[in-house]
PDB file of C-alpha atoms in Angstrom:
ATOM      1  CA  LYS A1301       0.033  -0.025   0.010  1.00 71.00           C
ATOM      2  CA  ALA A1302       1.328   3.408  -0.927  1.00 83.00           C
ATOM      3  CA  GLY A1303       1.935   5.755   2.015  1.00 93.00           C
ATOM      4  CA  VAL A1304       0.636   9.256   2.512  1.00 96.00           C
ATOM      5  CA  THR A1305       1.811  11.574  -0.272  1.00 97.00           C
ATOM      6  CA  GLN A1306       2.135  15.293  -0.240  1.00 97.00           C
ATOM      7  CA  THR A1307       2.748  17.704  -3.131  1.00 97.00           C
ATOM      8  CA  PRO A1308       4.625  19.686  -3.752  1.00 97.00           C
ATOM      9  CA  ARG A1309       7.596  18.662  -1.523  1.00 96.00           C
ATOM     10  CA  TYR A1310       9.211  22.144  -1.658  1.00 97.00           C
ATOM     11  CA  LEU A1311       7.730  25.499  -2.396  1.00 96.00           C
ATOM     12  CA  ILE A1312       9.133  29.053  -2.286  1.00 98.00           C
ATOM     13  CA  LYS A1313       6.752  31.966  -2.216  1.00 98.00           C
ATOM     14  CA  THR A1314       6.944  35.679  -1.452  1.00 98.00           C
ATOM     15  CA  ARG A1315       5.066  37.654   1.226  1.00 98.00           C
ATOM     16  CA  GLY A1316       1.467  38.390   0.282  1.00 97.00           C
ATOM     17  CA  GLN A1317       1.070  35.468  -2.080  1.00 98.00           C
ATOM     18  CA  GLN A1318      -1.156  32.540  -1.393  1.00 98.00           C
ATOM     19  CA  VAL A1319      -0.323  28.760  -1.605  1.00 98.00           C
ATOM     20  CA  THR A1320      -2.173  25.435  -1.816  1.00 98.00           C
ATOM     21  CA  LEU A1321      -0.709  22.262  -0.468  1.00 98.00           C
ATOM     22  CA  SER A1322      -2.092  18.858  -1.284  1.00 98.00           C
ATOM     23  CA  CYS A1323      -2.260  15.553   0.659  1.00 98.00           C
ATOM     24  CA  SER A1324      -3.321  12.120  -0.542  1.00 98.00           C
ATOM     25  CA  PRO A1325      -4.015   9.764   2.319  1.00 97.00           C
ATOM     26  CA  ILE A1326      -3.352   6.035   2.391  1.00 96.00           C
ATOM     27  CA  SER A1327      -5.947   4.179   0.350  1.00 94.00           C
ATOM     28  CA  GLY A1328      -9.024   3.506   2.470  1.00 93.00           C
ATOM     29  CA  HIS A1329      -8.195   6.186   5.110  1.00 93.00           C
ATOM     30  CA  ARG A1330     -10.893   8.744   5.473  1.00 94.00           C
ATOM     31  CA  SER A1331      -9.429  11.057   8.071  1.00 94.00           C
ATOM     32  CA  VAL A1332      -6.671  13.620   7.216  1.00 96.00           C
ATOM     33  CA  SER A1333      -4.988  15.975   9.766  1.00 96.00           C
ATOM     34  CA  TRP A1334      -2.606  18.796   9.103  1.00 98.00           C
ATOM     35  CA  TYR A1335       0.255  19.904  11.254  1.00 97.00           C
ATOM     36  CA  GLN A1336       2.730  22.826  10.992  1.00 98.00           C
ATOM     37  CA  GLN A1337       6.273  22.225  12.135  1.00 96.00           C
ATOM     38  CA  THR A1338       8.691  25.006  12.916  1.00 95.00           C
ATOM     39  CA  PRO A1339      11.944  25.219  14.924  1.00 91.00           C
ATOM     40  CA  GLY A1340      10.398  27.816  17.295  1.00 89.00           C
ATOM     41  CA  GLN A1341       6.895  26.486  17.864  1.00 91.00           C
ATOM     42  CA  GLY A1342       7.431  22.814  17.198  1.00 93.00           C
ATOM     43  CA  LEU A1343       4.557  20.741  15.832  1.00 96.00           C
ATOM     44  CA  GLN A1344       1.157  22.402  16.014  1.00 96.00           C
ATOM     45  CA  PHE A1345      -2.183  21.122  14.971  1.00 96.00           C
ATOM     46  CA  LEU A1346      -3.918  22.871  12.118  1.00 97.00           C
ATOM     47  CA  PHE A1347      -7.078  20.950  11.173  1.00 94.00           C
ATOM     48  CA  GLU A1348      -8.685  17.578  10.983  1.00 94.00           C
ATOM     49  CA  TYR A1349     -11.039  16.344   8.276  1.00 95.00           C
ATOM     50  CA  PHE A1350     -13.237  13.327   7.957  1.00 93.00           C
ATOM     51  CA  SER A1351     -15.760  12.594   5.275  1.00 92.00           C
ATOM     52  CA  GLU A1352     -15.276  16.032   3.747  1.00 94.00           C
ATOM     53  CA  THR A1353     -16.165  17.738   7.074  1.00 94.00           C
ATOM     54  CA  GLN A1354     -13.785  19.701   9.213  1.00 94.00           C
ATOM     55  CA  ARG A1355     -13.995  17.975  12.637  1.00 92.00           C
ATOM     56  CA  ASN A1356     -11.468  20.045  14.535  1.00 92.00           C
ATOM     57  CA  LYS A1357      -9.396  23.173  14.076  1.00 94.00           C
ATOM     58  CA  GLY A1358      -6.249  24.466  15.754  1.00 94.00           C
ATOM     59  CA  ASN A1359      -5.485  27.966  16.942  1.00 94.00           C
ATOM     60  CA  PHE A1360      -4.438  29.476  13.633  1.00 96.00           C
ATOM     61  CA  PRO A1361      -5.691  32.732  11.928  1.00 96.00           C
ATOM     62  CA  GLY A1362      -8.373  32.535   9.222  1.00 96.00           C
ATOM     63  CA  ARG A1363      -5.688  32.801   6.525  1.00 97.00           C
ATOM     64  CA  PHE A1364      -5.200  29.054   7.017  1.00 98.00           C
ATOM     65  CA  SER A1365      -8.013  26.970   5.515  1.00 97.00           C
ATOM     66  CA  GLY A1366      -8.513  23.529   4.235  1.00 97.00           C
ATOM     67  CA  ARG A1367     -10.947  21.121   2.640  1.00 97.00           C
ATOM     68  CA  GLN A1368     -11.333  17.483   1.925  1.00 97.00           C
ATOM     69  CA  PHE A1369     -12.652  15.955  -1.224  1.00 97.00           C
ATOM     70  CA  SER A1370     -14.906  12.866  -1.702  1.00 96.00           C
ATOM     71  CA  ASN A1371     -11.857  10.700  -2.444  1.00 95.00           C
ATOM     72  CA  SER A1372     -10.462  11.833   0.945  1.00 96.00           C
ATOM     73  CA  ARG A1373      -7.707  13.850  -0.670  1.00 97.00           C
ATOM     74  CA  SER A1374      -7.154  17.096   1.230  1.00 98.00           C
ATOM     75  CA  GLU A1375      -5.807  20.477   0.457  1.00 98.00           C
ATOM     76  CA  MET A1376      -4.815  23.304   2.720  1.00 98.00           C
ATOM     77  CA  ASN A1377      -4.526  26.931   1.662  1.00 98.00           C
ATOM     78  CA  VAL A1378      -2.632  29.834   3.149  1.00 98.00           C
ATOM     79  CA  SER A1379      -3.504  33.251   1.937  1.00 95.00           C
ATOM     80  CA  THR A1380      -1.548  36.481   2.290  1.00 97.00           C
ATOM     81  CA  LEU A1381       1.578  34.676   3.268  1.00 98.00           C
ATOM     82  CA  GLU A1382       3.809  36.010   6.050  1.00 97.00           C
ATOM     83  CA  LEU A1383       7.484  35.295   6.753  1.00 97.00           C
ATOM     84  CA  GLY A1384       6.348  33.328   9.868  1.00 96.00           C
ATOM     85  CA  ASP A1385       4.401  30.860   7.742  1.00 97.00           C
ATOM     86  CA  SER A1386       7.698  29.305   6.653  1.00 98.00           C
ATOM     87  CA  ALA A1387       7.526  25.782   7.987  1.00 97.00           C
ATOM     88  CA  LEU A1388       7.174  22.086   7.198  1.00 97.00           C
ATOM     89  CA  TYR A1389       3.655  21.248   6.725  1.00 98.00           C
ATOM     90  CA  LEU A1390       2.798  17.660   7.629  1.00 97.00           C
ATOM     91  CA  CYS A1391      -0.326  15.745   6.653  1.00 97.00           C
ATOM     92  CA  ALA A1392      -1.395  12.561   8.533  1.00 96.00           C
ATOM     93  CA  SER A1393      -4.076  10.124   7.660  1.00 95.00           C
ATOM     94  CA  SER A1394      -6.003   7.469   9.591  1.00 92.00           C
ATOM     95  CA  LEU A1395      -8.854   5.078   8.959  1.00 88.00           C
ATOM     96  CA  VAL A1396     -11.341   6.929  11.038  1.00 78.00           C
ATOM     97  CA  VAL A1397     -11.331   9.752  13.554  1.00 76.00           C
ATOM     98  CA  LEU A1398     -10.740   8.172  16.880  1.00 76.00           C
ATOM     99  CA  ALA A1399      -8.699   9.231  19.945  1.00 75.00           C
ATOM    100  CA  GLY A1400      -5.695   6.958  20.252  1.00 80.00           C
ATOM    101  CA  ASN A1401      -5.620   6.095  16.537  1.00 81.00           C
ATOM    102  CA  GLU A1402      -2.375   5.635  14.875  1.00 87.00           C
ATOM    103  CA  GLN A1403      -1.790   8.420  12.420  1.00 91.00           C
ATOM    104  CA  PHE A1404       0.436   7.906   9.354  1.00 94.00           C
ATOM    105  CA  PHE A1405       2.437  10.920   8.347  1.00 96.00           C
ATOM    106  CA  GLY A1406       3.434  12.112   4.937  1.00 96.00           C
ATOM    107  CA  PRO A1407       6.931  13.505   4.107  1.00 95.00           C
ATOM    108  CA  GLY A1408       5.722  17.072   4.355  1.00 96.00           C
ATOM    109  CA  THR A1409       5.751  20.111   2.207  1.00 97.00           C
ATOM    110  CA  ARG A1410       8.513  22.606   3.099  1.00 97.00           C
ATOM    111  CA  LEU A1411       7.311  26.069   2.514  1.00 98.00           C
ATOM    112  CA  THR A1412       9.672  29.018   2.434  1.00 98.00           C
ATOM    113  CA  VAL A1413       8.281  32.504   2.397  1.00 98.00           C
ATOM    114  CA  LEU A1414      10.705  35.224   1.239  1.00 97.00           C
TER     115      LEU A1414
ATOM    116  CA  ALA B 569      -5.149  23.097  27.703  1.00 72.00           C
ATOM    117  CA  GLN B 570      -3.016  20.101  27.544  1.00 82.00           C
ATOM    118  CA  THR B 571       0.687  20.581  27.401  1.00 92.00           C
ATOM    119  CA  VAL B 572       3.597  18.159  26.806  1.00 96.00           C
ATOM    120  CA  THR B 573       7.114  18.910  27.919  1.00 97.00           C
ATOM    121  CA  GLN B 574      10.360  17.203  26.862  1.00 97.00           C
ATOM    122  CA  SER B 575      13.148  18.498  28.959  1.00 95.00           C
ATOM    123  CA  GLN B 576      16.048  17.026  26.918  1.00 96.00           C
ATOM    124  CA  PRO B 577      16.533  18.900  23.681  1.00 96.00           C
ATOM    125  CA  GLU B 578      19.455  16.641  22.661  1.00 97.00           C
ATOM    126  CA  MET B 579      20.931  13.305  23.721  1.00 97.00           C
ATOM    127  CA  SER B 580      23.788  11.223  22.485  1.00 97.00           C
ATOM    128  CA  VAL B 581      24.780   7.625  23.358  1.00 97.00           C
ATOM    129  CA  GLN B 582      27.028   4.907  21.950  1.00 98.00           C
ATOM    130  CA  GLU B 583      25.598   2.214  19.849  1.00 97.00           C
ATOM    131  CA  ALA B 584      24.247  -0.785  21.950  1.00 97.00           C
ATOM    132  CA  GLU B 585      23.688   1.366  25.001  1.00 98.00           C
ATOM    133  CA  THR B 586      20.413   1.968  26.673  1.00 98.00           C
ATOM    134  CA  VAL B 587      18.830   5.472  26.628  1.00 98.00           C
ATOM    135  CA  THR B 588      15.770   7.007  28.215  1.00 98.00           C
ATOM    136  CA  LEU B 589      13.937   9.951  26.901  1.00 98.00           C
ATOM    137  CA  SER B 590      11.790  11.974  29.244  1.00 98.00           C
ATOM    138  CA  CYS B 591       8.312  13.367  28.842  1.00 98.00           C
ATOM    139  CA  THR B 592       5.883  14.912  31.177  1.00 97.00           C
ATOM    140  CA  TYR B 593       2.368  16.134  30.357  1.00 96.00           C
ATOM    141  CA  ASP B 594      -0.334  18.164  31.976  1.00 94.00           C
ATOM    142  CA  THR B 595      -4.075  17.258  31.851  1.00 90.00           C
ATOM    143  CA  SER B 596      -7.003  17.109  34.201  1.00 88.00           C
ATOM    144  CA  GLU B 597      -8.676  14.274  32.252  1.00 86.00           C
ATOM    145  CA  ASN B 598      -8.534  10.579  33.213  1.00 86.00           C
ATOM    146  CA  ASN B 599      -8.795   8.964  29.832  1.00 88.00           C
ATOM    147  CA  TYR B 600      -6.189   9.796  27.236  1.00 92.00           C
ATOM    148  CA  TYR B 601      -3.517   8.370  24.983  1.00 93.00           C
ATOM    149  CA  LEU B 602       0.203   8.968  24.892  1.00 95.00           C
ATOM    150  CA  PHE B 603       2.491   8.334  22.003  1.00 96.00           C
ATOM    151  CA  TRP B 604       6.206   8.489  21.044  1.00 98.00           C
ATOM    152  CA  TYR B 605       6.859   9.381  17.368  1.00 97.00           C
ATOM    153  CA  LYS B 606      10.164   9.144  15.688  1.00 97.00           C
ATOM    154  CA  GLN B 607      11.239  11.493  12.875  1.00 96.00           C
ATOM    155  CA  PRO B 608      14.470  10.363  11.216  1.00 94.00           C
ATOM    156  CA  PRO B 609      16.559  12.968   9.379  1.00 89.00           C
ATOM    157  CA  SER B 610      14.662  13.878   6.138  1.00 80.00           C
ATOM    158  CA  ARG B 611      12.291  10.965   6.518  1.00 83.00           C
ATOM    159  CA  GLN B 612       8.669  10.568   7.551  1.00 91.00           C
ATOM    160  CA  MET B 613       7.511  10.582  11.082  1.00 94.00           C
ATOM    161  CA  ILE B 614       6.473   7.192  12.318  1.00 94.00           C
ATOM    162  CA  LEU B 615       4.806   5.891  15.454  1.00 95.00           C
ATOM    163  CA  VAL B 616       7.137   4.114  17.837  1.00 97.00           C
ATOM    164  CA  ILE B 617       4.838   3.181  20.677  1.00 96.00           C
ATOM    165  CA  ARG B 618       1.403   3.979  22.181  1.00 95.00           C
ATOM    166  CA  GLN B 619       0.051   3.866  25.708  1.00 95.00           C
ATOM    167  CA  GLU B 620      -3.572   4.046  26.793  1.00 92.00           C
ATOM    168  CA  ALA B 621      -3.964   5.892  30.107  1.00 92.00           C
ATOM    169  CA  TYR B 622      -6.447   3.385  31.529  1.00 90.00           C
ATOM    170  CA  LYS B 623      -3.973   0.524  31.034  1.00 89.00           C
ATOM    171  CA  GLN B 624      -1.579   0.163  33.950  1.00 85.00           C
ATOM    172  CA  GLN B 625       0.805  -2.134  32.108  1.00 92.00           C
ATOM    173  CA  ASN B 626       3.517  -0.334  30.238  1.00 95.00           C
ATOM    174  CA  ALA B 627       3.598  -0.670  26.530  1.00 94.00           C
ATOM    175  CA  THR B 628       6.511  -2.511  24.883  1.00 95.00           C
ATOM    176  CA  GLU B 629       7.466  -2.825  21.182  1.00 94.00           C
ATOM    177  CA  ASN B 630      10.600  -4.915  20.639  1.00 96.00           C
ATOM    178  CA  ARG B 631      13.566  -2.695  21.891  1.00 97.00           C
ATOM    179  CA  PHE B 632      11.314   0.193  22.820  1.00 98.00           C
ATOM    180  CA  SER B 633       9.381   0.357  26.120  1.00 97.00           C
ATOM    181  CA  VAL B 634       7.779   3.057  28.187  1.00 97.00           C
ATOM    182  CA  ASN B 635       7.619   3.893  31.830  1.00 97.00           C
ATOM    183  CA  PHE B 636       4.134   5.318  32.320  1.00 96.00           C
ATOM    184  CA  GLN B 637       3.614   6.966  35.800  1.00 95.00           C
ATOM    185  CA  LYS B 638       0.093   8.305  35.630  1.00 94.00           C
ATOM    186  CA  ALA B 639       0.075  10.057  38.998  1.00 93.00           C
ATOM    187  CA  ALA B 640       3.315  11.865  38.158  1.00 95.00           C
ATOM    188  CA  LYS B 641       2.042  12.458  34.593  1.00 95.00           C
ATOM    189  CA  SER B 642       5.340  11.117  33.244  1.00 97.00           C
ATOM    190  CA  PHE B 643       5.874   9.002  30.144  1.00 97.00           C
ATOM    191  CA  SER B 644       9.441   8.096  29.379  1.00 98.00           C
ATOM    192  CA  LEU B 645      10.739   6.096  26.490  1.00 98.00           C
ATOM    193  CA  LYS B 646      13.473   3.542  26.916  1.00 98.00           C
ATOM    194  CA  ILE B 647      15.485   2.302  23.866  1.00 98.00           C
ATOM    195  CA  SER B 648      17.476  -0.780  24.620  1.00 98.00           C
ATOM    196  CA  ASP B 649      20.490  -1.953  22.527  1.00 97.00           C
ATOM    197  CA  SER B 650      20.349   1.225  20.580  1.00 97.00           C
ATOM    198  CA  GLN B 651      21.236   1.096  16.889  1.00 97.00           C
ATOM    199  CA  LEU B 652      22.512   3.669  14.487  1.00 97.00           C
ATOM    200  CA  GLY B 653      19.083   3.705  12.773  1.00 95.00           C
ATOM    201  CA  ASP B 654      17.658   5.000  16.015  1.00 97.00           C
ATOM    202  CA  THR B 655      19.162   8.346  15.241  1.00 97.00           C
ATOM    203  CA  ALA B 656      16.130  10.758  14.928  1.00 97.00           C
ATOM    204  CA  MET B 657      14.020  13.331  16.570  1.00 97.00           C
ATOM    205  CA  TYR B 658      11.676  11.767  19.008  1.00 98.00           C
ATOM    206  CA  PHE B 659       8.405  13.492  19.876  1.00 98.00           C
ATOM    207  CA  CYS B 660       6.168  12.733  22.842  1.00 98.00           C
ATOM    208  CA  ALA B 661       2.450  13.384  21.996  1.00 96.00           C
ATOM    209  CA  PHE B 662      -0.809  13.350  23.751  1.00 93.00           C
ATOM    210  CA  SER B 663      -4.428  12.955  22.536  1.00 91.00           C
ATOM    211  CA  GLN B 664      -7.644  13.049  24.566  1.00 84.00           C
ATOM    212  CA  GLY B 665     -11.224  13.061  23.400  1.00 74.00           C
ATOM    213  CA  ALA B 666     -10.202  13.810  19.841  1.00 75.00           C
ATOM    214  CA  GLN B 667      -7.589  12.567  17.388  1.00 80.00           C
ATOM    215  CA  LYS B 668      -5.653  15.858  17.517  1.00 90.00           C
ATOM    216  CA  LEU B 669      -2.145  15.270  18.787  1.00 93.00           C
ATOM    217  CA  VAL B 670      -0.459  17.724  21.127  1.00 94.00           C
ATOM    218  CA  PHE B 671       3.354  17.323  20.728  1.00 96.00           C
ATOM    219  CA  GLY B 672       6.348  18.113  22.930  1.00 97.00           C
ATOM    220  CA  GLN B 673       9.257  20.034  21.499  1.00 96.00           C
ATOM    221  CA  GLY B 674      11.210  16.926  20.710  1.00 97.00           C
ATOM    222  CA  THR B 675      14.493  15.335  21.688  1.00 97.00           C
ATOM    223  CA  ARG B 676      17.195  14.949  19.102  1.00 97.00           C
ATOM    224  CA  LEU B 677      18.762  11.524  19.738  1.00 98.00           C
ATOM    225  CA  THR B 678      22.191  10.668  18.134  1.00 97.00           C
ATOM    226  CA  ILE B 679      23.518   7.176  18.240  1.00 97.00           C
ATOM    227  CA  ASN B 680      27.312   7.072  17.781  1.00 97.00           C
ATOM    228  CA  PRO B 681      29.151   4.072  16.327  1.00 96.00           C
TER     229      PRO B 681
END
């Protein structure tokens, strides 16, 4: 079975632009979560989707948004990019949404904002 | 809000030695889950071990075991017979009531030959 895939792997943008990151979960997994990883703040939860519905959202500004499609693929969008948005964005998938579930992580998209 | 603290930013041991990574957490809840995730250099994060808070028995996965002290809110990871491939960032994480993971800051573990 193929693992979680994320595209693109690397991205360079300038302040004020917007960006869309994509995540394809493991086949059969219906839950997708997104995390932001930075040296200063560590790993922080962004959102969680299940069956095209956002189930949970972290403490991030409205510039961060996401969605999930009927095939469970998910995208996240960041508008009006700021320098502080430079980070590794990780996507994780699981079969269903359940506390204690093992989540399978993708390789991440490294976003650099100049 | 739940918090997870890893007090050792970096650790380094010789191959074949045993190493223990520390983690403490804060919660007022009684039912929750604790995890150790491993993030090797430039590779994907993978689950090492999981502990359910209502289980008193410490979880074990081959060379990896935990020391779960619920009253002390402590969840340490012991790696026995360490190998070069154990070199990675290790994150302690917590989840309760939802799948969302709350992570510690991580411990960078280096296994030296």
